[in-house]
PDB file of C-alpha atoms in Angstrom:
ATOM      1  CA  MET V   1      96.743  19.385 -11.853  1.00  0.00           C
ATOM      2  CA  SER V   2      95.467  16.799 -13.815  1.00  0.00           C
ATOM      3  CA  GLY V   3      95.567  13.146 -14.298  1.00  0.00           C
ATOM      4  CA  THR V   4      94.892  10.259 -12.107  1.00  0.00           C
ATOM      5  CA  PRO V   5      95.066  11.052  -8.383  1.00  0.00           C
ATOM      6  CA  ARG V   6      97.723   9.202  -6.209  1.00  0.00           C
ATOM      7  CA  HIS V   7      95.662   8.141  -3.590  1.00  0.00           C
ATOM      8  CA  HIS V   8      92.196   7.640  -3.142  1.00  0.00           C
ATOM      9  CA  ALA V   9      90.419  10.769  -2.501  1.00  0.00           C
ATOM     10  CA  THR V  10      88.707  11.499   1.467  1.00  0.00           C
ATOM     11  CA  PRO V  11      85.903  14.005   1.537  1.00  0.00           C
ATOM     12  CA  ARG V  12      88.493  16.490   2.961  1.00  0.00           C
ATOM     13  CA  ASP V  13      90.872  16.216   0.127  1.00  0.00           C
ATOM     14  CA  ARG V  14      87.801  16.880  -2.242  1.00  0.00           C
ATOM     15  CA  ARG V  15      86.925  20.154  -0.116  1.00  0.00           C
ATOM     16  CA  ARG V  16      91.077  20.677   0.095  1.00  0.00           C
ATOM     17  CA  SER V  17      90.741  20.297  -4.574  1.00  0.00           C
ATOM     18  CA  ARG V  18      88.228  22.726  -4.303  1.00  0.00           C
ATOM     19  CA  ARG V  19      88.410  26.712  -4.221  1.00  0.00           C
ATOM     20  CA  PRO V  20      86.667  28.171  -0.954  1.00  0.00           C
ATOM     21  CA  GLY V  21      84.176  29.641  -1.847  1.00  0.00           C
ATOM     22  CA  ALA V  22      84.974  33.647  -1.458  1.00  0.00           C
ATOM     23  CA  LEU V  23      88.945  32.732  -2.222  1.00  0.00           C
ATOM     24  CA  ALA V  24      86.974  31.759  -5.669  1.00  0.00           C
ATOM     25  CA  ALA V  25      87.445  35.820  -6.411  1.00  0.00           C
ATOM     26  CA  LEU V  26      91.095  36.034  -4.703  1.00  0.00           C
ATOM     27  CA  GLY V  27      92.335  32.960  -6.603  1.00  0.00           C
ATOM     28  CA  ALA V  28      91.333  35.310 -10.024  1.00  0.00           C
ATOM     29  CA  CYS V  29      93.291  37.958  -8.298  1.00  0.00           C
ATOM     30  CA  ALA V  30      95.717  35.692  -7.751  1.00  0.00           C
ATOM     31  CA  ALA V  31      96.103  34.645 -11.453  1.00  0.00           C
ATOM     32  CA  ALA V  32      97.310  38.217 -12.074  1.00  0.00           C
ATOM     33  CA  ALA V  33     100.627  36.636 -10.616  1.00  0.00           C
ATOM     34  CA  VAL V  34     101.051  34.963 -14.071  1.00  0.00           C
ATOM     35  CA  VAL V  35     100.278  37.522 -16.662  1.00  0.00           C
ATOM     36  CA  PHE V  36     103.083  38.691 -19.236  1.00  0.00           C
ATOM     37  CA  GLY V  37     102.923  40.995 -21.986  1.00  0.00           C
ATOM     38  CA  ALA V  38     104.875  43.331 -24.184  1.00  0.00           C
ATOM     39  CA  PRO V  39     108.584  42.897 -24.886  1.00  0.00           C
ATOM     40  CA  LEU V  40     110.983  43.402 -22.473  1.00  0.00           C
ATOM     41  CA  PRO V  41     113.977  46.052 -22.862  1.00  0.00           C
ATOM     42  CA  ALA V  42     116.980  44.741 -24.409  1.00  0.00           C
ATOM     43  CA  SER V  43     119.710  45.066 -21.367  1.00  0.00           C
ATOM     44  CA  ALA V  44     118.690  45.598 -17.717  1.00  0.00           C
ATOM     45  CA  ALA V  45     120.291  48.978 -18.158  1.00  0.00           C
ATOM     46  CA  ASP V  46     117.365  49.907 -20.117  1.00  0.00           C
ATOM     47  CA  PRO V  47     114.265  51.498 -18.288  1.00  0.00           C
ATOM     48  CA  PRO V  48     111.787  49.278 -16.842  1.00  0.00           C
ATOM     49  CA  THR V  49     108.881  48.262 -19.543  1.00  0.00           C
ATOM     50  CA  GLU V  50     105.564  48.804 -18.676  1.00  0.00           C
ATOM     51  CA  PHE V  51     102.274  47.426 -20.166  1.00  0.00           C
ATOM     52  CA  THR V  52      99.084  46.544 -18.752  1.00  0.00           C
ATOM     53  CA  LEU V  53      97.033  42.836 -19.553  1.00  0.00           C
ATOM     54  CA  TYR V  54      93.438  41.665 -18.205  1.00  0.00           C
ATOM     55  CA  ALA V  55      92.605  38.231 -16.718  1.00  0.00           C
ATOM     56  CA  LYS V  56      89.353  36.575 -16.719  1.00  0.00           C
ATOM     57  CA  GLU V  57      88.995  33.329 -14.749  1.00  0.00           C
ATOM     58  CA  LEU V  58      87.578  30.062 -16.917  1.00  0.00           C
ATOM     59  CA  PRO V  59      84.577  28.756 -15.435  1.00  0.00           C
ATOM     60  CA  ALA V  60      85.642  25.667 -13.039  1.00  0.00           C
ATOM     61  CA  ASP V  61      84.642  22.346 -14.355  1.00  0.00           C
ATOM     62  CA  GLU V  62      81.592  21.053 -11.952  1.00  0.00           C
ATOM     63  CA  SER V  63      81.337  17.910 -13.638  1.00  0.00           C
ATOM     64  CA  ASP V  64      81.135  15.887 -10.459  1.00  0.00           C
ATOM     65  CA  GLY V  65      78.137  17.393  -9.333  1.00  0.00           C
ATOM     66  CA  SER V  66      79.933  19.230  -6.275  1.00  0.00           C
ATOM     67  CA  SER V  67      79.880  22.958  -5.413  1.00  0.00           C
ATOM     68  CA  GLU V  68      82.483  25.242  -4.085  1.00  0.00           C
ATOM     69  CA  SER V  69      83.007  24.942  -0.652  1.00  0.00           C
ATOM     70  CA  THR V  70      82.186  27.909   1.476  1.00  0.00           C
ATOM     71  CA  ASP V  71      83.606  26.680   4.770  1.00  0.00           C
ATOM     72  CA  ARG V  72      86.382  29.132   6.096  1.00  0.00           C
ATOM     73  CA  PRO V  73      89.637  28.065   5.033  1.00  0.00           C
ATOM     74  CA  GLU V  74      92.248  26.465   6.988  1.00  0.00           C
ATOM     75  CA  VAL V  75      95.776  26.105   6.493  1.00  0.00           C
ATOM     76  CA  GLY V  76      96.777  23.598   3.702  1.00  0.00           C
ATOM     77  CA  ASP V  77      93.854  23.687   1.836  1.00  0.00           C
ATOM     78  CA  THR V  78      94.853  24.618  -1.886  1.00  0.00           C
ATOM     79  CA  PHE V  79      92.886  25.674  -5.193  1.00  0.00           C
ATOM     80  CA  ALA V  80      93.955  26.306  -8.725  1.00  0.00           C
ATOM     81  CA  PHE V  81      92.273  28.382 -12.003  1.00  0.00           C
ATOM     82  CA  ALA V  82      93.131  29.219 -14.943  1.00  0.00           C
ATOM     83  CA  ASP V  83      92.463  32.340 -16.699  1.00  0.00           C
ATOM     84  CA  ASP V  84      92.362  33.997 -20.446  1.00  0.00           C
ATOM     85  CA  LEU V  85      94.751  37.139 -21.249  1.00  0.00           C
ATOM     86  CA  TYR V  86      93.827  40.009 -22.498  1.00  0.00           C
ATOM     87  CA  ARG V  87      95.392  43.391 -24.051  1.00  0.00           C
ATOM     88  CA  VAL V  88      91.826  45.052 -23.845  1.00  0.00           C
ATOM     89  CA  LYS V  89      89.239  43.685 -22.272  1.00  0.00           C
ATOM     90  CA  ASP V  90      86.548  41.509 -24.563  1.00  0.00           C
ATOM     91  CA  GLY V  91      89.241  41.430 -27.034  1.00  0.00           C
ATOM     92  CA  PRO V  92      91.060  38.699 -28.789  1.00  0.00           C
ATOM     93  CA  VAL V  93      92.585  36.266 -26.357  1.00  0.00           C
ATOM     94  CA  VAL V  94      96.732  36.757 -26.301  1.00  0.00           C
ATOM     95  CA  GLY V  95      97.361  34.270 -23.755  1.00  0.00           C
ATOM     96  CA  ARG V  96      96.877  32.001 -20.640  1.00  0.00           C
ATOM     97  CA  ASP V  97      97.262  31.095 -16.992  1.00  0.00           C
ATOM     98  CA  GLY V  98      97.487  27.989 -14.876  1.00  0.00           C
ATOM     99  CA  VAL V  99      97.432  29.248 -10.951  1.00  0.00           C
ATOM    100  CA  SER V 100      97.867  27.118  -7.662  1.00  0.00           C
ATOM    101  CA  CYS V 101      97.447  28.514  -4.249  1.00  0.00           C
ATOM    102  CA  VAL V 102      97.846  27.184  -0.918  1.00  0.00           C
ATOM    103  CA  VAL V 103      96.448  28.591   2.540  1.00  0.00           C
ATOM    104  CA  VAL V 104      99.420  28.987   4.775  1.00  0.00           C
ATOM    105  CA  ARG V 105      97.936  30.908   7.728  1.00  0.00           C
ATOM    106  CA  ALA V 106      94.096  30.975   8.592  1.00  0.00           C
ATOM    107  CA  SER V 107      92.761  33.350  11.247  1.00  0.00           C
ATOM    108  CA  GLY V 108      89.296  33.486  11.481  1.00  0.00           C
ATOM    109  CA  SER V 109      87.611  34.681   8.249  1.00  0.00           C
ATOM    110  CA  GLY V 110      91.128  35.675   6.925  1.00  0.00           C
ATOM    111  CA  GLY V 111      94.579  34.622   6.582  1.00  0.00           C
ATOM    112  CA  ASP V 112      97.501  34.673   3.890  1.00  0.00           C
ATOM    113  CA  MET V 113      97.994  32.331   0.747  1.00  0.00           C
ATOM    114  CA  HIS V 114     100.896  31.831  -1.510  1.00  0.00           C
ATOM    115  CA  CYS V 115      99.755  31.474  -5.339  1.00  0.00           C
ATOM    116  CA  ALA V 116     102.452  30.545  -8.035  1.00  0.00           C
ATOM    117  CA  GLY V 117     101.621  30.385 -11.645  1.00  0.00           C
ATOM    118  CA  THR V 118     103.097  30.687 -15.264  1.00  0.00           C
ATOM    119  CA  LEU V 119     101.982  32.643 -18.164  1.00  0.00           C
ATOM    120  CA  VAL V 120     102.229  31.929 -21.747  1.00  0.00           C
ATOM    121  CA  LEU V 121     101.999  34.251 -24.405  1.00  0.00           C
ATOM    122  CA  ASN V 122     101.082  33.703 -27.823  1.00  0.00           C
ATOM    123  CA  GLY V 123     102.750  35.314 -30.782  1.00  0.00           C
ATOM    124  CA  GLY V 124     105.592  37.616 -30.406  1.00  0.00           C
ATOM    125  CA  PRO V 125     107.003  37.819 -28.199  1.00  0.00           C
ATOM    126  CA  GLY V 126     106.829  34.337 -27.005  1.00  0.00           C
ATOM    127  CA  GLY V 127     106.939  32.686 -24.170  1.00  0.00           C
ATOM    128  CA  GLN V 128     106.574  32.384 -20.268  1.00  0.00           C
ATOM    129  CA  ILE V 129     106.407  34.244 -17.485  1.00  0.00           C
ATOM    130  CA  ALA V 130     106.892  32.968 -14.132  1.00  0.00           C
ATOM    131  CA  ALA V 131     105.381  34.670 -10.785  1.00  0.00           C
ATOM    132  CA  GLN V 132     104.571  34.165  -7.346  1.00  0.00           C
ATOM    133  CA  GLY V 133     103.544  35.927  -4.447  1.00  0.00           C
ATOM    134  CA  LEU V 134     101.857  35.996  -0.582  1.00  0.00           C
ATOM    135  CA  THR V 135      98.294  37.628  -0.853  1.00  0.00           C
ATOM    136  CA  GLN V 136      96.245  38.804   1.991  1.00  0.00           C
ATOM    137  CA  PHE V 137      92.810  37.214   2.482  1.00  0.00           C
ATOM    138  CA  ASP V 138      89.660  38.253   3.794  1.00  0.00           C
ATOM    139  CA  MET V 139      86.363  36.242   3.472  1.00  0.00           C
ATOM    140  CA  THR V 140      83.995  38.898   4.704  1.00  0.00           C
ATOM    141  CA  ASP V 141      85.619  41.978   2.484  1.00  0.00           C
ATOM    142  CA  SER V 142      84.015  41.304  -1.113  1.00  0.00           C
ATOM    143  CA  ALA V 143      86.278  44.061  -2.307  1.00  0.00           C
ATOM    144  CA  MET V 144      89.721  42.729  -2.842  1.00  0.00           C
ATOM    145  CA  SER V 145      92.304  45.301  -2.116  1.00  0.00           C
ATOM    146  CA  GLY V 146      95.196  45.673  -5.180  1.00  0.00           C
ATOM    147  CA  TYR V 147      98.825  43.698  -4.380  1.00  0.00           C
ATOM    148  CA  ASP V 148     102.269  43.018  -5.950  1.00  0.00           C
ATOM    149  CA  ILE V 149     102.981  39.650  -7.275  1.00  0.00           C
ATOM    150  CA  ALA V 150     107.161  39.308  -8.120  1.00  0.00           C
ATOM    151  CA  VAL V 151     108.246  38.271 -11.664  1.00  0.00           C
ATOM    152  CA  THR V 152     110.517  35.432 -11.080  1.00  0.00           C
ATOM    153  CA  GLY V 153     111.367  34.561 -14.391  1.00  0.00           C
ATOM    154  CA  GLY V 154     110.503  32.696 -17.767  1.00  0.00           C
ATOM    155  CA  THR V 155     111.395  31.418 -20.879  1.00  0.00           C
ATOM    156  CA  GLY V 156     111.669  32.565 -24.883  1.00  0.00           C
ATOM    157  CA  ASP V 157     111.686  36.182 -25.228  1.00  0.00           C
ATOM    158  CA  PHE V 158     111.197  36.408 -21.385  1.00  0.00           C
ATOM    159  CA  LYS V 159     114.128  34.236 -20.072  1.00  0.00           C
ATOM    160  CA  ASP V 160     115.733  36.649 -17.545  1.00  0.00           C
ATOM    161  CA  ALA V 161     112.653  38.679 -16.689  1.00  0.00           C
ATOM    162  CA  ARG V 162     112.303  40.038 -13.430  1.00  0.00           C
ATOM    163  CA  GLY V 163     110.086  43.051 -11.533  1.00  0.00           C
ATOM    164  CA  TYR V 164     106.628  43.180 -10.274  1.00  0.00           C
ATOM    165  CA  ILE V 165     102.517  42.708 -11.285  1.00  0.00           C
ATOM    166  CA  ARG V 166     100.349  44.895  -9.465  1.00  0.00           C
ATOM    167  CA  VAL V 167      96.886  43.281  -9.331  1.00  0.00           C
ATOM    168  CA  THR V 168      93.693  44.667  -8.856  1.00  0.00           C
ATOM    169  CA  ASP V 169      89.945  43.843  -9.327  1.00  0.00           C
ATOM    170  CA  GLU V 170      88.004  45.838 -12.558  1.00  0.00           C
ATOM    171  CA  GLY V 171      84.921  44.189 -10.781  1.00  0.00           C
ATOM    172  CA  ASP V 172      83.337  43.307 -14.191  1.00  0.00           C
ATOM    173  CA  GLY V 173      84.568  39.319 -13.949  1.00  0.00           C
ATOM    174  CA  TYR V 174      88.042  40.987 -14.796  1.00  0.00           C
ATOM    175  CA  GLN V 175      91.600  41.879 -13.039  1.00  0.00           C
ATOM    176  CA  LYS V 176      93.616  44.338 -14.543  1.00  0.00           C
ATOM    177  CA  MET V 177      97.466  43.416 -14.323  1.00  0.00           C
ATOM    178  CA  ASP V 178      99.951  46.103 -14.728  1.00  0.00           C
ATOM    179  CA  PHE V 179     103.324  44.614 -15.573  1.00  0.00           C
ATOM    180  CA  ARG V 180     106.842  46.248 -14.739  1.00  0.00           C
ATOM    181  CA  LEU V 181     109.208  44.330 -15.947  1.00  0.00           C
ATOM    182  CA  THR V 182     113.604  44.209 -16.408  1.00  0.00           C
ATOM    183  CA  GLY V 183     115.895  41.946 -17.989  1.00  0.00           C
ATOM    184  CA  ARG V 184     115.543  39.601 -21.336  1.00  0.00           C
TER     185      ARG V 184
END
């Protein structure tokens, strides 16, 4: 996501590297796809661990003077974003995430995007959680419906994490992420 580009970017490439305007809000929700928190049970036989975190998107770097595209998304359009993670809104930051998404189906003002991300928890428990999912979007609908994202693994204290994250928009710049995890 950072570093030197592999080729000279065309205007089309630049548009694709930006979040489509209406997808920006959905992208923040996809951040939920990659959040972590409480300790996991010692074995898969233990009941699932449930906890909640909140994600707040970091401002995009618009230092090149361009703005987000408001064009309808097309298959292949990509974007990336990062969030700070909190146990309580406006509390201390407990972690961070990075998410990248690609539009895989587009029809009219909606479609599907596949997002994959990694969350990093600071302190104990510590480690990373990997998550991914396919999410529907509708650029004409300002209200986001809740959705589930699969937890596919992790490192450190989350080395065998499995489960899902239920993501909902809190309407105040935060996305609520309810975790249900098993494994260690």
